[in-house]
Coordinates of C-alpha atoms in Angstrom, one line a residue:
M18 CA 0.0 0.0 0.0
K19 CA 1.2 3.5 -0.8
S20 CA 0.2 4.5 2.8
D21 CA 2.7 2.1 4.2
A22 CA 5.1 5.0 3.9
V23 CA 3.3 6.7 6.8
R24 CA 2.0 3.7 8.7
K25 CA 4.2 0.6 8.6
G26 CA 7.6 -0.2 10.2
M27 CA 9.6 1.1 13.2
Q28 CA 10.6 4.3 11.3
Q29 CA 6.9 5.1 11.1
A30 CA 6.1 4.8 14.8
P31 CA 6.0 8.6 15.1
H32 CA 3.5 8.8 12.2
R33 CA 1.3 6.1 13.9
S34 CA 1.3 8.1 17.1
L35 CA -0.3 11.0 15.2
F36 CA -2.9 8.6 13.7
N37 CA -3.5 7.5 17.3
A38 CA -4.1 11.2 18.1
L39 CA -6.8 11.1 15.4
G40 CA -8.5 8.3 17.2
M41 CA -7.7 5.8 14.5
T42 CA -7.7 2.1 15.6
E43 CA -5.1 -0.5 14.6
E44 CA -7.7 -2.2 12.5
E45 CA -8.2 1.1 10.5
M46 CA -4.5 1.5 10.1
K47 CA -4.2 -1.8 8.4
K48 CA -6.8 -0.9 5.7
P49 CA -6.2 1.2 2.6
L50 CA -6.3 4.9 3.4
V51 CA -8.9 6.6 1.2
G52 CA -8.8 10.4 1.0
I53 CA -12.3 12.0 0.5
V54 CA -11.9 15.5 -0.9
S55 CA -14.8 17.5 0.4
S56 CA -15.8 20.7 -1.3
Y57 CA -18.4 21.5 1.3
N58 CA -19.0 25.1 2.2
E59 CA -21.8 27.4 3.2
I60 CA -21.5 30.1 0.5
V61 CA -22.0 28.0 -2.7
P62 CA -25.6 26.6 -3.2
G63 CA -24.1 23.7 -5.1
H64 CA -21.9 22.8 -2.1
M65 CA -24.2 23.3 0.9
N66 CA -25.3 19.6 0.6
L67 CA -21.9 18.1 0.2
D68 CA -21.6 17.2 3.8
K69 CA -24.3 14.6 3.3
I70 CA -22.7 13.3 0.1
V71 CA -19.3 13.0 2.0
E72 CA -20.9 11.0 4.8
A73 CA -22.5 8.6 2.3
V74 CA -19.1 8.2 0.5
K75 CA -17.5 7.4 3.9
L76 CA -20.0 4.7 4.5
G77 CA -19.4 3.2 1.1
V78 CA -15.6 3.2 1.6
A79 CA -15.9 1.6 5.0
M80 CA -18.4 -1.0 3.8
A81 CA -16.0 -2.0 1.1
G82 CA -13.0 -2.3 3.4
G83 CA -11.2 1.1 3.3
T84 CA -10.5 3.7 5.9
P85 CA -12.0 7.0 4.8
V86 CA -10.4 10.3 5.8
V87 CA -11.9 13.6 4.8
F88 CA -10.0 16.8 3.8
P89 CA -11.2 20.0 2.1
A90 CA -11.1 21.8 -1.2
I91 CA -12.2 25.4 -1.8
A92 CA -14.9 26.5 -4.2
V93 CA -16.1 29.9 -5.5
C94 CA -19.8 30.5 -6.5
D95 CA -19.5 32.1 -9.9
G96 CA -23.0 33.6 -9.6
I97 CA -22.1 35.5 -6.4
A98 CA -18.7 36.4 -7.8
M99 CA -20.1 37.7 -11.1
G100 CA -19.8 41.3 -12.2
H101 CA -17.2 42.6 -9.7
I102 CA -13.6 42.0 -8.6
G103 CA -14.6 38.6 -7.2
M104 CA -14.9 37.1 -10.8
K105 CA -11.1 37.6 -11.1
Y106 CA -10.8 34.9 -8.4
S107 CA -13.0 32.3 -10.1
L108 CA -10.9 30.6 -12.8
V109 CA -7.7 31.0 -10.8
T110 CA -9.2 28.7 -8.1
R111 CA -9.0 25.8 -10.5
D112 CA -5.2 25.7 -10.1
L113 CA -5.4 26.4 -6.3
I114 CA -7.8 23.4 -6.0
A115 CA -5.5 21.2 -8.1
D116 CA -2.4 22.3 -6.2
S117 CA -3.8 22.0 -2.7
T118 CA -5.3 18.5 -3.4
E119 CA -2.0 17.3 -4.9
C120 CA -0.3 18.6 -1.7
M121 CA -2.7 16.9 0.7
A122 CA -2.8 13.6 -1.2
L123 CA 0.9 13.2 -1.6
A124 CA 2.0 14.6 1.8
H125 CA -0.2 12.0 3.5
Q126 CA 0.3 9.2 1.0
F127 CA -3.4 8.2 0.4
D128 CA -3.9 4.9 -1.4
A129 CA -7.0 6.1 -3.2
L130 CA -9.3 9.2 -3.5
V131 CA -12.9 10.1 -3.8
M132 CA -13.5 13.6 -5.2
V133 CA -16.7 15.4 -4.1
P134 CA -17.0 18.6 -6.2
N135 CA -19.9 20.3 -7.8
C136 CA -19.5 23.8 -9.2
D137 CA -17.6 25.4 -12.1
K138 CA -13.8 25.4 -11.4
N139 CA -14.1 22.8 -8.6
V140 CA -14.7 19.9 -11.0
P141 CA -11.9 20.5 -13.4
G142 CA -9.5 21.5 -10.6
L143 CA -10.1 18.1 -9.0
L144 CA -9.8 16.2 -12.3
M145 CA -6.5 17.9 -12.8
A146 CA -5.4 16.8 -9.3
A147 CA -6.6 13.3 -10.0
A148 CA -4.4 13.1 -13.1
R149 CA -1.4 14.4 -11.2
V150 CA -1.7 12.2 -8.2
N151 CA -2.7 9.2 -10.2
V152 CA -4.0 6.9 -7.5
P153 CA -7.4 5.1 -7.9
T154 CA -10.0 7.8 -7.9
V155 CA -13.8 8.1 -8.3
F156 CA -15.8 11.3 -8.7
V157 CA -19.3 12.0 -7.2
S158 CA -20.7 15.5 -7.5
G159 CA -23.4 17.2 -5.4
G160 CA -25.8 17.2 -8.3
P161 CA -27.8 19.9 -10.2
M162 CA -30.4 22.2 -8.8
L163 CA -34.1 21.8 -9.7
A164 CA -35.4 24.4 -12.1
G165 CA -37.4 27.3 -10.6
H166 CA -40.9 28.2 -11.8
V167 CA -42.1 31.7 -12.7
G168 CA -45.4 32.4 -14.6
G169 CA -45.9 28.7 -15.2
R170 CA -42.5 28.2 -16.9
K171 CA -39.3 26.6 -15.8
R172 CA -36.6 29.2 -15.0
S173 CA -33.0 29.3 -13.9
L174 CA -30.2 31.6 -13.0
S175 CA -29.7 32.9 -16.6
S176 CA -33.4 34.0 -16.5
M177 CA -32.5 36.0 -13.4
F178 CA -29.6 37.9 -15.0
E179 CA -31.7 38.6 -18.0
A180 CA -34.5 39.9 -15.8
V181 CA -32.2 42.6 -14.6
G182 CA -31.5 43.6 -18.2
S183 CA -35.2 43.7 -18.9
Y184 CA -35.7 46.0 -15.9
A185 CA -33.0 48.3 -17.3
A186 CA -34.9 48.3 -20.6
G187 CA -38.2 49.2 -18.9
T188 CA -39.9 45.9 -19.8
M189 CA -40.0 44.6 -16.3
T190 CA -41.0 46.1 -13.0
E191 CA -39.1 45.9 -9.7
E192 CA -41.9 43.5 -8.5
D193 CA -41.4 41.3 -11.5
V194 CA -37.6 41.1 -10.8
K195 CA -38.4 40.3 -7.2
E196 CA -40.5 37.3 -8.2
F197 CA -37.7 36.0 -10.3
E198 CA -35.3 36.6 -7.4
N199 CA -37.3 34.5 -5.1
K200 CA -38.2 31.6 -7.4
V201 CA -35.4 30.9 -10.0
C202 CA -33.0 29.1 -7.6
P203 CA -35.4 26.9 -5.5
T204 CA -33.0 24.3 -4.1
C205 CA -29.4 23.4 -3.3
G206 CA -27.3 22.2 -6.2
S207 CA -25.4 23.4 -9.2
C208 CA -27.5 25.9 -11.2
S209 CA -30.1 24.0 -13.3
G210 CA -29.1 24.6 -16.9
M211 CA -26.2 23.3 -19.0
Y212 CA -23.9 25.8 -17.5
T213 CA -20.2 25.1 -16.6
A214 CA -20.7 23.1 -13.5
N215 CA -23.2 20.7 -15.0
S216 CA -21.2 20.5 -18.3
M217 CA -18.2 19.4 -16.4
N218 CA -20.0 16.9 -14.2
C219 CA -21.6 15.4 -17.3
L220 CA -18.2 15.2 -19.0
T221 CA -16.8 13.5 -15.9
E222 CA -19.2 10.6 -16.7
V223 CA -18.0 10.7 -20.3
L224 CA -14.3 10.7 -19.4
G225 CA -15.0 7.6 -17.3
M226 CA -14.2 9.2 -13.9
G227 CA -17.8 9.3 -12.5
L228 CA -20.6 6.8 -12.2
Q229 CA -23.8 6.9 -14.2
G230 CA -26.0 9.8 -13.1
N231 CA -23.2 11.8 -11.7
G232 CA -24.0 14.7 -13.9
T233 CA -27.8 14.6 -13.9
I234 CA -29.3 13.2 -10.7
P235 CA -30.8 16.3 -8.9
A236 CA -29.0 17.3 -5.7
V237 CA -32.2 16.9 -3.6
Y238 CA -32.9 13.3 -4.8
S239 CA -32.1 10.4 -2.4
E240 CA -30.7 8.6 -5.4
R241 CA -27.8 11.0 -5.1
I242 CA -27.0 9.6 -1.6
K243 CA -27.1 6.1 -3.0
L244 CA -24.7 7.2 -5.8
A245 CA -22.3 8.5 -3.3
K246 CA -22.3 5.3 -1.3
H247 CA -21.6 3.4 -4.6
A248 CA -18.8 5.8 -5.4
G249 CA -17.2 4.9 -2.0
M250 CA -17.5 1.2 -2.7
K251 CA -16.3 1.6 -6.3
V252 CA -13.1 3.3 -5.4
M253 CA -12.1 0.2 -3.4
E254 CA -12.7 -1.9 -6.4
M255 CA -10.5 0.5 -8.4
Y256 CA -7.9 0.1 -5.7
E257 CA -8.0 -3.7 -5.8
K258 CA -7.7 -3.6 -9.6
N259 CA -5.1 -0.8 -9.5
I260 CA -7.0 1.2 -12.1
C261 CA -5.8 4.8 -12.0
P262 CA -6.9 8.1 -13.6
R263 CA -4.3 8.1 -16.3
D264 CA -5.5 4.6 -17.3
I265 CA -9.0 6.1 -17.8
M266 CA -8.3 9.6 -19.0
T267 CA -6.6 8.6 -22.3
E268 CA -6.6 10.5 -25.6
K269 CA -9.6 8.4 -26.7
A270 CA -11.5 9.3 -23.5
F271 CA -10.9 13.1 -24.2
L272 CA -12.1 12.6 -27.8
N273 CA -15.2 11.1 -26.4
A274 CA -15.6 14.1 -24.0
L275 CA -15.3 16.5 -27.0
T276 CA -17.9 14.5 -28.9
V277 CA -20.5 14.4 -26.1
D278 CA -19.7 18.1 -25.4
M279 CA -20.9 18.9 -29.0
A280 CA -24.0 16.7 -28.6
L281 CA -25.0 18.2 -25.3
G282 CA -24.2 21.8 -26.1
C283 CA -21.9 22.3 -23.1
S284 CA -20.5 25.6 -21.8
T285 CA -17.7 27.2 -23.7
N286 CA -15.7 26.9 -20.5
S287 CA -15.3 23.2 -21.3
M288 CA -12.9 24.4 -24.0
L289 CA -10.7 25.8 -21.3
H290 CA -11.0 22.9 -18.9
L291 CA -10.7 19.8 -21.1
P292 CA -7.3 20.9 -22.5
A293 CA -6.1 21.8 -18.9
I294 CA -7.2 18.4 -17.6
A295 CA -5.6 16.6 -20.6
H296 CA -2.4 18.5 -20.0
E297 CA -2.2 17.1 -16.5
A298 CA -2.9 13.6 -17.9
G299 CA -0.1 13.9 -20.5
V300 CA -2.5 14.3 -23.4
D301 CA -2.1 17.1 -26.0
L302 CA -5.7 18.2 -26.7
N303 CA -5.3 20.6 -29.6
M304 CA -8.2 23.0 -30.1
E305 CA -7.8 22.5 -33.8
L306 CA -9.6 19.2 -33.2
V307 CA -12.8 20.9 -32.1
N308 CA -14.2 21.9 -35.5
A309 CA -13.5 18.5 -37.0
M310 CA -15.3 16.9 -34.0
S311 CA -18.2 19.4 -34.4
E312 CA -18.5 18.7 -38.2
R313 CA -19.2 15.1 -37.5
T314 CA -21.2 15.3 -34.3
P315 CA -24.9 16.3 -34.3
N316 CA -26.3 18.6 -31.6
L317 CA -28.9 16.5 -29.7
C318 CA -29.8 18.7 -26.7
H319 CA -30.9 22.3 -26.2
L320 CA -30.8 22.6 -22.5
A321 CA -31.0 26.1 -20.8
P322 CA -29.9 28.6 -21.8
A323 CA -30.1 27.3 -25.4
G324 CA -33.6 25.9 -24.9
P325 CA -36.4 25.3 -22.5
T326 CA -35.2 22.0 -20.9
Y327 CA -33.2 21.6 -17.7
M328 CA -30.9 19.0 -16.0
E329 CA -33.8 17.3 -14.3
D330 CA -35.3 16.7 -17.8
L331 CA -32.1 15.3 -19.1
N332 CA -32.0 13.0 -16.1
E333 CA -35.5 11.7 -16.7
A334 CA -34.7 11.2 -20.4
G335 CA -31.9 8.8 -19.6
G336 CA -29.0 11.1 -18.8
V337 CA -25.6 11.3 -20.3
Y338 CA -25.4 7.6 -21.0
A339 CA -28.6 7.9 -23.2
V340 CA -26.9 10.7 -25.2
M341 CA -23.8 8.5 -25.6
N342 CA -25.9 5.6 -26.8
E343 CA -27.5 7.8 -29.5
L344 CA -24.0 8.9 -30.6
A345 CA -22.8 5.2 -30.6
K346 CA -25.5 4.4 -33.2
K347 CA -23.3 6.3 -35.7
D348 CA -20.0 5.0 -34.4
L349 CA -19.0 8.5 -33.0
L350 CA -17.5 7.2 -29.7
N351 CA -14.5 5.1 -28.7
L352 CA -16.4 2.3 -26.9
D353 CA -13.4 0.4 -25.6
C354 CA -12.2 3.0 -23.0
I355 CA -12.1 1.7 -19.4
T356 CA -14.1 3.6 -16.8
V357 CA -14.4 3.7 -13.0
T358 CA -17.3 1.2 -13.3
G359 CA -14.6 -1.4 -14.1
K360 CA -16.4 -1.8 -17.5
T361 CA -15.8 -0.2 -20.9
V362 CA -17.8 2.8 -22.2
G363 CA -19.6 0.4 -24.6
E364 CA -20.6 -1.9 -21.8
N365 CA -21.8 1.0 -19.7
I366 CA -24.1 2.5 -22.3
K367 CA -25.4 -0.6 -23.9
N368 CA -29.0 -0.6 -22.7
C369 CA -29.4 3.1 -21.9
I370 CA -32.4 4.1 -24.0
N371 CA -33.6 7.6 -24.8
R372 CA -36.8 8.0 -22.9
D373 CA -37.7 11.5 -24.2
P374 CA -36.9 12.5 -27.8
E375 CA -38.0 16.1 -27.0
V376 CA -35.1 16.4 -24.5
I377 CA -32.5 14.2 -26.3
R378 CA -33.1 14.3 -30.0
P379 CA -32.6 11.0 -31.8
I380 CA -29.4 10.8 -33.8
D381 CA -31.2 11.0 -37.1
Q382 CA -33.3 14.0 -36.0
P383 CA -30.8 16.4 -34.4
Y384 CA -31.2 20.1 -33.7
S385 CA -28.3 20.5 -36.1
Q386 CA -25.9 18.3 -38.0
T387 CA -23.0 20.0 -36.3
G388 CA -22.0 20.3 -32.7
G389 CA -22.8 22.9 -30.1
I390 CA -19.4 24.6 -30.0
A391 CA -17.3 26.2 -32.7
V392 CA -13.7 27.4 -32.7
L393 CA -13.2 30.5 -34.8
K394 CA -10.0 31.9 -36.4
G395 CA -9.0 34.9 -38.4
N396 CA -7.0 38.1 -38.1
L397 CA -8.9 39.0 -34.9
A398 CA -8.1 35.6 -33.3
P399 CA -5.0 34.1 -35.0
D400 CA -4.8 31.3 -32.4
T401 CA -8.5 30.7 -31.8
A402 CA -11.8 32.0 -30.3
V403 CA -14.7 30.0 -29.0
V404 CA -18.5 30.3 -29.4
K405 CA -21.5 28.2 -28.2
R406 CA -23.0 27.9 -31.6
S407 CA -26.1 26.1 -30.3
A408 CA -27.1 29.1 -28.3
V409 CA -26.7 31.7 -31.1
A410 CA -29.8 33.0 -32.9
P411 CA -29.7 31.9 -36.6
E412 CA -29.6 35.5 -37.9
M413 CA -26.4 36.1 -35.9
L414 CA -24.4 33.1 -37.3
C415 CA -23.2 35.5 -40.0
H416 CA -22.9 39.1 -39.0
Q417 CA -21.0 42.3 -39.7
G418 CA -21.1 45.4 -37.6
P419 CA -19.2 48.3 -36.1
A420 CA -16.9 47.6 -33.1
R421 CA -17.9 49.2 -29.8
V422 CA -14.6 48.9 -27.9
F423 CA -14.3 48.7 -24.1
D424 CA -11.2 48.0 -22.0
C425 CA -13.1 46.4 -19.1
E426 CA -16.4 44.7 -18.4
E427 CA -17.8 47.5 -16.2
D428 CA -17.6 50.1 -19.0
A429 CA -19.4 47.8 -21.4
I430 CA -22.2 47.1 -18.9
A431 CA -22.7 50.8 -18.3
A432 CA -22.9 51.4 -22.1
I433 CA -25.4 48.6 -22.6
K434 CA -27.7 49.5 -19.8
G435 CA -27.4 53.2 -20.7
G436 CA -28.9 52.5 -24.2
K437 CA -25.6 53.3 -26.0
I438 CA -25.5 49.9 -27.8
V439 CA -27.8 49.5 -30.8
A440 CA -28.8 46.7 -33.1
G441 CA -26.0 45.7 -35.4
D442 CA -23.2 46.6 -33.0
V443 CA -20.3 44.3 -32.1
V444 CA -19.3 44.9 -28.4
V445 CA -15.6 44.2 -27.9
I446 CA -14.4 43.8 -24.3
R447 CA -10.6 43.4 -24.0
Y448 CA -7.9 43.3 -21.3
E449 CA -10.0 40.7 -19.5
G450 CA -8.0 37.6 -20.6
P451 CA -6.0 35.2 -18.3
K452 CA -3.1 37.7 -17.9
G453 CA -4.9 40.9 -18.6
G454 CA -7.8 40.4 -16.2
P455 CA -6.1 38.9 -14.5
G456 CA -8.2 35.8 -14.2
M457 CA -10.3 35.8 -17.3
R458 CA -13.6 37.0 -15.9
E459 CA -17.0 35.6 -17.2
M460 CA -19.2 38.1 -19.1
L461 CA -22.6 36.9 -18.0
N462 CA -23.6 40.4 -16.9
P463 CA -23.1 42.1 -20.3
T464 CA -24.5 39.1 -22.3
S465 CA -27.6 39.0 -20.0
A466 CA -28.0 42.8 -20.3
I467 CA -27.9 42.5 -24.1
A468 CA -30.5 39.8 -24.0
G469 CA -32.6 41.6 -21.5
M470 CA -32.5 44.8 -23.6
G471 CA -34.0 42.8 -26.5
L472 CA -30.7 42.9 -28.5
G473 CA -29.8 39.2 -28.2
S474 CA -30.5 38.5 -31.9
S475 CA -28.9 41.7 -33.2
V476 CA -25.8 42.4 -31.1
A477 CA -22.6 40.3 -30.8
L478 CA -20.1 40.3 -28.0
I479 CA -16.4 39.4 -28.4
T480 CA -13.9 39.2 -25.6
D481 CA -10.5 37.8 -24.6
G482 CA -12.3 36.9 -21.4
R483 CA -14.8 34.1 -21.2
F484 CA -18.5 33.5 -20.8
S485 CA -20.7 31.8 -18.2
G486 CA -22.4 28.7 -19.4
A487 CA -25.5 30.7 -18.7
S488 CA -24.7 33.2 -21.5
R489 CA -26.5 32.9 -24.8
G490 CA -26.4 34.7 -28.1
A491 CA -23.4 35.6 -30.4
S492 CA -21.0 35.5 -27.4
I493 CA -17.5 34.9 -28.7
G494 CA -14.8 34.4 -26.0
H495 CA -11.3 33.1 -25.3
V496 CA -9.9 35.4 -28.1
S497 CA -6.3 34.4 -28.4
P498 CA -3.7 35.9 -28.2
E499 CA -5.3 38.2 -25.6
A500 CA -5.0 42.0 -25.6
A501 CA -2.5 42.0 -22.7
V502 CA 0.1 40.2 -24.8
G503 CA -0.5 42.3 -27.9
G504 CA -3.1 40.1 -29.6
P505 CA -5.0 41.8 -32.5
I506 CA -8.0 42.4 -30.3
A507 CA -5.8 45.1 -28.6
L508 CA -5.6 46.9 -32.0
V509 CA -9.3 47.2 -32.7
E510 CA -10.6 50.7 -32.8
E511 CA -14.1 52.1 -32.3
G512 CA -16.1 51.8 -35.5
D513 CA -13.9 49.1 -37.2
I514 CA -16.2 46.7 -39.0
I515 CA -16.0 43.2 -37.5
S516 CA -17.0 40.1 -39.6
I517 CA -18.4 37.1 -37.8
D518 CA -19.0 33.9 -39.8
I519 CA -19.7 31.1 -37.4
N520 CA -20.8 28.7 -40.2
N521 CA -17.3 29.0 -41.7
N522 CA -15.5 29.3 -38.3
A523 CA -14.1 32.8 -39.1
L524 CA -13.6 36.0 -37.0
N525 CA -12.0 39.0 -38.7
V526 CA -11.7 42.8 -38.4
L527 CA -12.1 44.3 -41.9
I528 CA -8.9 46.3 -42.1
S529 CA -5.7 45.6 -44.0
D530 CA -2.6 43.9 -42.7
E531 CA -0.8 47.1 -43.3
V532 CA -3.1 49.1 -41.0
L533 CA -2.8 46.4 -38.3
A534 CA 0.9 46.6 -38.6
E535 CA 0.9 50.4 -38.2
R536 CA -1.3 50.1 -35.1
R537 CA 0.9 47.5 -33.7
K538 CA 3.9 49.8 -33.8
K539 CA 2.0 52.3 -31.6
W540 CA 0.8 49.7 -29.1
A541 CA 2.5 49.3 -25.8
P542 CA 1.9 46.7 -23.0
R543 CA -0.2 48.1 -20.1
A544 CA 0.9 48.1 -16.5
P545 CA -0.5 45.0 -14.7
K546 CA -3.9 45.7 -13.0
V547 CA -2.8 43.7 -9.9
T548 CA 0.8 43.6 -8.6
T549 CA 0.5 41.8 -5.3
G550 CA -1.0 38.5 -4.0
Y551 CA -2.2 35.4 -5.7
L552 CA -3.6 37.2 -8.8
A553 CA -0.2 38.7 -9.6
R554 CA 1.6 35.3 -9.3
Y555 CA -1.2 33.8 -11.5
A556 CA -0.8 36.4 -14.2
S557 CA 3.0 35.8 -14.3
L558 CA 2.5 32.1 -14.9
V559 CA -0.8 31.7 -16.9
T560 CA -0.8 30.8 -20.6
S561 CA -3.5 31.8 -23.2
G562 CA -7.1 30.7 -23.4
N563 CA -6.5 28.5 -26.4
R564 CA -4.1 26.4 -24.3
G565 CA -6.6 26.0 -21.5
A566 CA -5.1 28.9 -19.4
V567 CA -2.7 26.4 -17.7
L568 CA 0.1 27.6 -15.5
E569 CA 3.6 27.3 -16.9
I570 CA 7.0 28.3 -15.4
P571 CA 8.5 31.0 -17.6
K572 CA 11.5 29.9 -19.6
H573 CA 14.6 32.0 -19.2

């Protein structure tokens, strides 16, 4: 056992004395030591129930012959952090979570791990840690929130942000907004649409690191407690078989994740997180693959914010495995990948039928023949930019309009809510990338304001920052290279005509190479916005969005 390093032999007598201080019995010290990474806290709605999930995991581990030991991981609520300095601290926690979990797991020599995440950066951060530590590991999340109900319709957090935009446009009263405020988030859990948290929890199933239902069983269902117990039992089976994360998270598994991402219409943030997780697993997941995957993968789901269905509906329709089974009908998946069930992908999904063709379209009747995400390139994004194509109004798939340029999110929001943005405009928000932000803030406030003002089908937004999974419309993010390192987005001027052609994966500013070159001569790097603390260290190490915003030691 790996934990022999801290529990076996005369040299380890001092270590055992500290285990005695924990109240651990000799019997417990003879069993595999299983770390349970608990993301429980009292500020994130998706994490307030994780204490119950953790207790269920502990029971499962103990029933299967392991000794469970809990330690914590942090998590930020993106919704609460949105629209102010707090959002600079969202993406950056992904690496803190990975680093701190690596430290705890290796310092204490755990034999196996069960990860208990739920929201946004928490899931990819723990997947990154799992790949680094590479001991038998199983994931079980806290589960999605149930949808709210307002006016007889299901609603979610994106509806709430858009309601604020509608109030600014004068189409909603304060009382209307108050009703949304009290009803759109009715339970604990990760917010109820196909936003980043639910995207990543679903993709954890696809990667093979979570059990069936991990992404879709609602947080308040008792079935979620059963799932947690089974996760605890399953990690002991993984330990006995010595199946580790790098055995599971192979190149083929990541290709499966990209494919299902396209079919589900996941958050564009998955295009940051999958490359970062792959990087830790020793897999090069080039973003150039995305359009090829999208070309061959039909979009089968229109979950909120792209459509009127929610995670609870996907769960009832058969969940992620049912989506995978549809894709398998056209040989779109690698079925021989091993998973934490101890079985292959093909064995897992074999009898998982689609119970609701309105929620999961059959493979021969998709929403579109191409996937939910597109990667764009052009003189405005020489490396890449990303858009959630499935959430773009058809009339905005091809658009040209004048640039309205802002050097921070706050200035853009003020202009949108002040009525200064009109139909046809292309809002450009720059210096919000991984280095420039620093921290690559999500732009849910401006996209929601645009939608709430009734401009969602006539105004585009382009940024070197990123978008919440709750954003919809022609929202193009992750523009790389970013403005802070002199990317072309830094050279755009007010009134330049920007051409967006999502069907042909193109993003260009309609000025000549000569004019761009002249502007570049005049451009100078800006002083860092933050010079102390974690954000300053992060900015000095982070790479661009097209590389997953991973941290890299500078080469001298």
